[in-house]
């Protein structure tokens, strides 16, 4: 539709502007972007062995200086679009950048990846996705509900881990939900779980490198309380989703 084409242009221009901004920042800092051959080599290695490539990202980010933040975000975005499990990268963000910056880079990257996957599912892969969900009656029931309660239902679906994050982005593209309710429902609903996973990475760094200011059991208690809270919220969200179906 015209709206979808318009949204596609918005994301395309935003992505282009983002890379231009990165280039300007690098230039002002006296840094240089990787050569084209380097980038092509990294892409080939990524597709050849995604798991090892993600591990290499984590191992190399620390030595990249300011570029590491953007490099990590790009790798995370690609992993989500390709539906590669990114939980290890999410935890690694806490280890590499801390809770605040790690949460920012993960939420930004995951949101961009979700938007791209959503638009692909709504346009290029729409026929394939619609055919695939014919075998899943629950998605068909949710499609009816999502047309009426778009943002609310998307928020609940992201809080409650009913469906895999990366793959579901393509499926939601074939539902009746609008782009912006999907986007903001995803970003907000994805936040609590992201903070928890990122925090585990910071805990790991504090314990393994002895850089924490508190004993290990303080970190464990905070994580246990936060995890318990998320479990309660997820259960409530699941119950609300069941009623809405």
PDB file of C-alpha atoms in Angstrom, residues 35-241:
ATOM      1  CA  UNK A  35      37.628  -0.703   3.687  1.00  0.00           C
ATOM      2  CA  UNK A  36      35.025  -2.194   1.331  1.00  0.00           C
ATOM      3  CA  UNK A  37      37.006  -5.445   1.036  1.00  0.00           C
ATOM      4  CA  UNK A  38      37.036  -5.731   4.830  1.00  0.00           C
ATOM      5  CA  UNK A  39      33.279  -5.283   5.040  1.00  0.00           C
ATOM      6  CA  UNK A  40      32.608  -7.821   2.268  1.00  0.00           C
ATOM      7  CA  UNK A  41      34.899 -10.322   3.989  1.00  0.00           C
ATOM      8  CA  UNK A  42      33.059  -9.844   7.296  1.00  0.00           C
ATOM      9  CA  UNK A  43      29.697 -10.346   5.576  1.00  0.00           C
ATOM     10  CA  UNK A  44      30.878 -13.578   3.925  1.00  0.00           C
ATOM     11  CA  UNK A  45      32.209 -14.928   7.226  1.00  0.00           C
ATOM     12  CA  UNK A  46      28.974 -13.964   8.951  1.00  0.00           C
ATOM     13  CA  UNK A  47      26.815 -15.979   6.555  1.00  0.00           C
ATOM     14  CA  UNK A  48      29.265 -18.906   6.551  1.00  0.00           C
ATOM     15  CA  UNK A  49      29.138 -19.343  10.344  1.00  0.00           C
ATOM     16  CA  UNK A  50      26.794 -16.899  12.132  1.00  0.00           C
ATOM     17  CA  UNK A  51      27.442 -18.229  15.656  1.00  0.00           C
ATOM     18  CA  UNK A  52      31.211 -17.920  15.394  1.00  0.00           C
ATOM     19  CA  UNK A  53      30.806 -14.522  13.750  1.00  0.00           C
ATOM     20  CA  UNK A  54      28.747 -13.236  16.680  1.00  0.00           C
ATOM     21  CA  UNK A  55      31.354 -14.522  19.116  1.00  0.00           C
ATOM     22  CA  UNK A  56      34.013 -12.709  17.100  1.00  0.00           C
ATOM     23  CA  UNK A  57      31.981  -9.504  17.348  1.00  0.00           C
ATOM     24  CA  UNK A  58      32.011  -9.681  21.133  1.00  0.00           C
ATOM     25  CA  UNK A  59      35.725 -10.498  21.228  1.00  0.00           C
ATOM     26  CA  UNK A  60      36.699  -7.603  18.979  1.00  0.00           C
ATOM     27  CA  UNK A  61      34.382  -4.787  20.126  1.00  0.00           C
ATOM     28  CA  UNK A  62      36.452  -3.898  23.189  1.00  0.00           C
ATOM     29  CA  UNK A  63      39.507  -3.145  21.057  1.00  0.00           C
ATOM     30  CA  UNK A  64      37.647  -0.976  18.536  1.00  0.00           C
ATOM     31  CA  UNK A  65      37.191   2.149  20.634  1.00  0.00           C
ATOM     32  CA  UNK A  66      34.212   4.375  19.699  1.00  0.00           C
ATOM     33  CA  UNK A  67      33.616   2.259  16.598  1.00  0.00           C
ATOM     34  CA  UNK A  68      32.786  -0.749  18.773  1.00  0.00           C
ATOM     35  CA  UNK A  69      29.424   0.661  19.831  1.00  0.00           C
ATOM     36  CA  UNK A  70      28.252   1.113  16.224  1.00  0.00           C
ATOM     37  CA  UNK A  71      29.820  -2.154  15.072  1.00  0.00           C
ATOM     38  CA  UNK A  72      28.003  -4.053  17.824  1.00  0.00           C
ATOM     39  CA  UNK A  73      24.709  -2.369  16.916  1.00  0.00           C
ATOM     40  CA  UNK A  74      25.094  -3.272  13.245  1.00  0.00           C
ATOM     41  CA  UNK A  75      25.902  -6.909  14.079  1.00  0.00           C
ATOM     42  CA  UNK A  76      22.915  -7.113  16.438  1.00  0.00           C
ATOM     43  CA  UNK A  77      20.567  -5.673  13.807  1.00  0.00           C
ATOM     44  CA  UNK A  78      21.745  -8.158  11.180  1.00  0.00           C
ATOM     45  CA  UNK A  79      21.411 -11.077  13.602  1.00  0.00           C
ATOM     46  CA  UNK A  80      17.803 -10.168  14.412  1.00  0.00           C
ATOM     47  CA  UNK A  81      16.826  -9.687  10.761  1.00  0.00           C
ATOM     48  CA  UNK A  82      18.298 -13.112   9.954  1.00  0.00           C
ATOM     49  CA  UNK A  83      16.451 -14.600  12.973  1.00  0.00           C
ATOM     50  CA  UNK A  84      19.709 -15.719  14.615  1.00  0.00           C
ATOM     51  CA  UNK A  85      19.257 -16.087  18.413  1.00  0.00           C
ATOM     52  CA  UNK A  86      20.658 -12.850  19.842  1.00  0.00           C
ATOM     53  CA  UNK A  87      20.294 -13.497  23.581  1.00  0.00           C
ATOM     54  CA  UNK A  88      24.071 -14.056  23.998  1.00  0.00           C
ATOM     55  CA  UNK A  89      24.695 -10.716  22.255  1.00  0.00           C
ATOM     56  CA  UNK A  90      22.144  -9.027  24.521  1.00  0.00           C
ATOM     57  CA  UNK A  91      23.955 -10.221  27.628  1.00  0.00           C
ATOM     58  CA  UNK A  92      27.281  -9.297  26.040  1.00  0.00           C
ATOM     59  CA  UNK A  93      26.047  -5.712  25.663  1.00  0.00           C
ATOM     60  CA  UNK A  94      25.948  -5.437  29.444  1.00  0.00           C
ATOM     61  CA  UNK A  95      29.445  -6.880  29.726  1.00  0.00           C
ATOM     62  CA  UNK A  96      30.835  -4.519  27.088  1.00  0.00           C
ATOM     63  CA  UNK A  97      28.935  -1.275  27.694  1.00  0.00           C
ATOM     64  CA  UNK A  98      27.169  -1.512  31.059  1.00  0.00           C
ATOM     65  CA  UNK A  99      23.424  -1.536  31.733  1.00  0.00           C
ATOM     66  CA  UNK A 100      22.595   1.960  30.449  1.00  0.00           C
ATOM     67  CA  UNK A 101      24.567   2.027  27.191  1.00  0.00           C
ATOM     68  CA  UNK A 102      24.061  -1.705  26.607  1.00  0.00           C
ATOM     69  CA  UNK A 103      20.289  -1.341  26.892  1.00  0.00           C
ATOM     70  CA  UNK A 104      20.324   1.657  24.530  1.00  0.00           C
ATOM     71  CA  UNK A 105      22.276  -0.107  21.782  1.00  0.00           C
ATOM     72  CA  UNK A 106      20.202  -3.301  22.055  1.00  0.00           C
ATOM     73  CA  UNK A 107      16.835  -1.509  22.045  1.00  0.00           C
ATOM     74  CA  UNK A 108      17.821   0.720  19.129  1.00  0.00           C
ATOM     75  CA  UNK A 109      19.200  -2.190  17.085  1.00  0.00           C
ATOM     76  CA  UNK A 110      16.317  -4.543  17.888  1.00  0.00           C
ATOM     77  CA  UNK A 111      13.746  -1.868  17.032  1.00  0.00           C
ATOM     78  CA  UNK A 112      15.364  -1.145  13.658  1.00  0.00           C
ATOM     79  CA  UNK A 113      15.586  -4.876  12.918  1.00  0.00           C
ATOM     80  CA  UNK A 114      11.937  -5.369  13.906  1.00  0.00           C
ATOM     81  CA  UNK A 115      10.850  -2.523  11.622  1.00  0.00           C
ATOM     82  CA  UNK A 116      12.799  -3.897   8.663  1.00  0.00           C
ATOM     83  CA  UNK A 117      11.506  -7.454   9.201  1.00  0.00           C
ATOM     84  CA  UNK A 118       7.940  -6.158   9.606  1.00  0.00           C
ATOM     85  CA  UNK A 119       8.076  -4.296   6.283  1.00  0.00           C
ATOM     86  CA  UNK A 120       9.629  -7.298   4.532  1.00  0.00           C
ATOM     87  CA  UNK A 121       6.829  -9.486   5.902  1.00  0.00           C
ATOM     88  CA  UNK A 122       4.240  -6.943   4.764  1.00  0.00           C
ATOM     89  CA  UNK A 123       5.636  -6.555   1.244  1.00  0.00           C
ATOM     90  CA  UNK A 124       8.122  -9.007  -0.287  1.00  0.00           C
ATOM     91  CA  UNK A 125       7.260 -12.070   1.842  1.00  0.00           C
ATOM     92  CA  UNK A 126       3.595 -11.349   2.519  1.00  0.00           C
ATOM     93  CA  UNK A 127       2.192 -14.224   0.429  1.00  0.00           C
ATOM     94  CA  UNK A 128       4.661 -16.693   1.960  1.00  0.00           C
ATOM     95  CA  UNK A 129       3.929 -15.523   5.525  1.00  0.00           C
ATOM     96  CA  UNK A 130       0.153 -15.634   5.035  1.00  0.00           C
ATOM     97  CA  UNK A 131       0.432 -19.171   3.709  1.00  0.00           C
ATOM     98  CA  UNK A 132       2.669 -20.209   6.613  1.00  0.00           C
ATOM     99  CA  UNK A 133       0.354 -18.907   9.364  1.00  0.00           C
ATOM    100  CA  UNK A 134      -2.601 -20.812   7.913  1.00  0.00           C
ATOM    101  CA  UNK A 135      -1.291 -23.770   9.932  1.00  0.00           C
ATOM    102  CA  UNK A 136      -1.291 -21.761  13.173  1.00  0.00           C
ATOM    103  CA  UNK A 137      -4.872 -20.986  14.294  1.00  0.00           C
ATOM    104  CA  UNK A 138      -3.657 -18.908  17.239  1.00  0.00           C
ATOM    105  CA  UNK A 139      -2.039 -16.385  14.938  1.00  0.00           C
ATOM    106  CA  UNK A 140      -5.289 -16.115  12.986  1.00  0.00           C
ATOM    107  CA  UNK A 141      -7.215 -15.430  16.192  1.00  0.00           C
ATOM    108  CA  UNK A 142      -4.633 -12.860  17.247  1.00  0.00           C
ATOM    109  CA  UNK A 143      -4.908 -11.176  13.853  1.00  0.00           C
ATOM    110  CA  UNK A 144      -8.574 -10.468  14.501  1.00  0.00           C
ATOM    111  CA  UNK A 145      -7.821  -9.064  17.963  1.00  0.00           C
ATOM    112  CA  UNK A 146      -4.797  -7.090  16.836  1.00  0.00           C
ATOM    113  CA  UNK A 147      -6.888  -5.153  14.357  1.00  0.00           C
ATOM    114  CA  UNK A 148      -8.888  -3.728  17.267  1.00  0.00           C
ATOM    115  CA  UNK A 149      -6.236  -3.512  20.017  1.00  0.00           C
ATOM    116  CA  UNK A 150      -3.069  -2.982  17.976  1.00  0.00           C
ATOM    117  CA  UNK A 151      -0.696  -1.190  20.360  1.00  0.00           C
ATOM    118  CA  UNK A 152      -2.060  -2.760  23.540  1.00  0.00           C
ATOM    119  CA  UNK A 153      -1.919  -6.301  22.202  1.00  0.00           C
ATOM    120  CA  UNK A 154       1.544  -5.814  20.683  1.00  0.00           C
ATOM    121  CA  UNK A 155       2.815  -4.477  24.001  1.00  0.00           C
ATOM    122  CA  UNK A 156       1.475  -7.561  25.787  1.00  0.00           C
ATOM    123  CA  UNK A 157       2.880  -9.911  23.141  1.00  0.00           C
ATOM    124  CA  UNK A 158       6.354  -8.433  23.592  1.00  0.00           C
ATOM    125  CA  UNK A 159       6.180  -8.636  27.388  1.00  0.00           C
ATOM    126  CA  UNK A 160       4.935 -12.220  27.250  1.00  0.00           C
ATOM    127  CA  UNK A 161       7.383 -14.445  25.316  1.00  0.00           C
ATOM    128  CA  UNK A 162       4.712 -16.398  23.443  1.00  0.00           C
ATOM    129  CA  UNK A 163       6.425 -16.199  20.053  1.00  0.00           C
ATOM    130  CA  UNK A 164      10.109 -15.908  19.053  1.00  0.00           C
ATOM    131  CA  UNK A 165      11.004 -12.228  18.686  1.00  0.00           C
ATOM    132  CA  UNK A 166      12.840 -12.255  15.351  1.00  0.00           C
ATOM    133  CA  UNK A 167      10.530 -14.612  13.435  1.00  0.00           C
ATOM    134  CA  UNK A 168       7.359 -13.022  14.771  1.00  0.00           C
ATOM    135  CA  UNK A 169       8.373  -9.658  13.285  1.00  0.00           C
ATOM    136  CA  UNK A 170       7.828 -11.090   9.800  1.00  0.00           C
ATOM    137  CA  UNK A 171       4.499 -12.609  10.829  1.00  0.00           C
ATOM    138  CA  UNK A 172       3.163  -9.382  12.329  1.00  0.00           C
ATOM    139  CA  UNK A 173       3.845  -7.739   8.985  1.00  0.00           C
ATOM    140  CA  UNK A 174       1.075  -9.872   7.510  1.00  0.00           C
ATOM    141  CA  UNK A 175      -1.453  -8.966  10.230  1.00  0.00           C
ATOM    142  CA  UNK A 176      -3.805  -6.003  10.457  1.00  0.00           C
ATOM    143  CA  UNK A 177      -1.683  -3.996  12.865  1.00  0.00           C
ATOM    144  CA  UNK A 178      -0.361  -0.636  11.692  1.00  0.00           C
ATOM    145  CA  UNK A 179       3.345   0.115  11.563  1.00  0.00           C
ATOM    146  CA  UNK A 180       3.546   2.636  14.418  1.00  0.00           C
ATOM    147  CA  UNK A 181       1.495   0.606  16.954  1.00  0.00           C
ATOM    148  CA  UNK A 182       3.750  -2.338  16.079  1.00  0.00           C
ATOM    149  CA  UNK A 183       6.939  -0.289  16.380  1.00  0.00           C
ATOM    150  CA  UNK A 184       6.217   1.418  19.690  1.00  0.00           C
ATOM    151  CA  UNK A 185       4.533  -1.653  21.186  1.00  0.00           C
ATOM    152  CA  UNK A 186       7.672  -3.608  20.312  1.00  0.00           C
ATOM    153  CA  UNK A 187      10.111  -1.029  21.668  1.00  0.00           C
ATOM    154  CA  UNK A 188       8.319  -0.532  24.986  1.00  0.00           C
ATOM    155  CA  UNK A 189       7.319  -4.166  25.512  1.00  0.00           C
ATOM    156  CA  UNK A 190      10.815  -5.408  24.679  1.00  0.00           C
ATOM    157  CA  UNK A 191      12.467  -3.088  27.224  1.00  0.00           C
ATOM    158  CA  UNK A 192      11.996  -4.987  30.538  1.00  0.00           C
ATOM    159  CA  UNK A 193      13.413  -8.260  29.235  1.00  0.00           C
ATOM    160  CA  UNK A 194      16.254  -6.413  27.512  1.00  0.00           C
ATOM    161  CA  UNK A 195      17.268  -4.697  30.752  1.00  0.00           C
ATOM    162  CA  UNK A 196      17.286  -8.056  32.552  1.00  0.00           C
ATOM    163  CA  UNK A 197      19.496  -9.776  29.971  1.00  0.00           C
ATOM    164  CA  UNK A 198      21.841  -6.803  29.718  1.00  0.00           C
ATOM    165  CA  UNK A 199      22.131  -6.699  33.496  1.00  0.00           C
ATOM    166  CA  UNK A 200      23.252 -10.331  33.566  1.00  0.00           C
ATOM    167  CA  UNK A 201      26.163  -9.317  31.368  1.00  0.00           C
ATOM    168  CA  UNK A 202      27.182  -6.539  33.732  1.00  0.00           C
ATOM    169  CA  UNK A 203      26.928  -8.958  36.657  1.00  0.00           C
ATOM    170  CA  UNK A 204      29.183 -11.399  34.814  1.00  0.00           C
ATOM    171  CA  UNK A 205      31.781  -8.691  34.285  1.00  0.00           C
ATOM    172  CA  UNK A 206      31.587  -7.563  37.905  1.00  0.00           C
ATOM    173  CA  UNK A 207      32.100 -11.095  39.205  1.00  0.00           C
ATOM    174  CA  UNK A 208      34.718 -12.367  36.753  1.00  0.00           C
ATOM    175  CA  UNK A 209      36.841  -9.228  36.649  1.00  0.00           C
ATOM    176  CA  UNK A 210      36.300  -8.179  40.275  1.00  0.00           C
ATOM    177  CA  UNK A 211      35.236  -4.664  39.294  1.00  0.00           C
ATOM    178  CA  UNK A 212      31.970  -4.596  41.208  1.00  0.00           C
ATOM    179  CA  UNK A 213      31.444  -2.496  44.319  1.00  0.00           C
ATOM    180  CA  UNK A 214      29.107  -5.017  45.961  1.00  0.00           C
ATOM    181  CA  UNK A 215      29.429  -8.679  47.044  1.00  0.00           C
ATOM    182  CA  UNK A 216      28.214 -11.289  44.566  1.00  0.00           C
ATOM    183  CA  UNK A 217      25.053 -12.078  46.545  1.00  0.00           C
ATOM    184  CA  UNK A 218      23.817  -8.478  46.219  1.00  0.00           C
ATOM    185  CA  UNK A 219      23.911  -8.763  42.421  1.00  0.00           C
ATOM    186  CA  UNK A 220      22.275 -12.194  42.609  1.00  0.00           C
ATOM    187  CA  UNK A 221      19.478 -10.858  44.828  1.00  0.00           C
ATOM    188  CA  UNK A 222      18.772  -7.906  42.526  1.00  0.00           C
ATOM    189  CA  UNK A 223      18.676 -10.192  39.485  1.00  0.00           C
ATOM    190  CA  UNK A 224      16.398 -12.692  41.270  1.00  0.00           C
ATOM    191  CA  UNK A 225      13.957  -9.949  42.288  1.00  0.00           C
ATOM    192  CA  UNK A 226      13.903  -8.442  38.805  1.00  0.00           C
ATOM    193  CA  UNK A 227      13.490 -11.859  37.165  1.00  0.00           C
ATOM    194  CA  UNK A 228      10.630 -12.711  39.534  1.00  0.00           C
ATOM    195  CA  UNK A 229       8.928  -9.408  38.749  1.00  0.00           C
ATOM    196  CA  UNK A 230       9.267 -10.022  35.008  1.00  0.00           C
ATOM    197  CA  UNK A 231       7.790 -13.521  35.431  1.00  0.00           C
ATOM    198  CA  UNK A 232       4.733 -12.114  37.195  1.00  0.00           C
ATOM    199  CA  UNK A 233       4.286  -9.394  34.555  1.00  0.00           C
ATOM    200  CA  UNK A 234       4.688 -11.934  31.731  1.00  0.00           C
ATOM    201  CA  UNK A 235       2.096 -14.246  33.305  1.00  0.00           C
ATOM    202  CA  UNK A 236      -0.370 -11.359  33.662  1.00  0.00           C
ATOM    203  CA  UNK A 237       0.268 -10.355  30.046  1.00  0.00           C
ATOM    204  CA  UNK A 238      -0.304 -13.931  28.865  1.00  0.00           C
ATOM    205  CA  UNK A 239      -3.610 -14.071  30.724  1.00  0.00           C
ATOM    206  CA  UNK A 240      -4.748 -10.797  29.163  1.00  0.00           C
ATOM    207  CA  UNK A 241      -3.789 -12.053  25.700  1.00  0.00           C
TER     208      UNK A 241
END
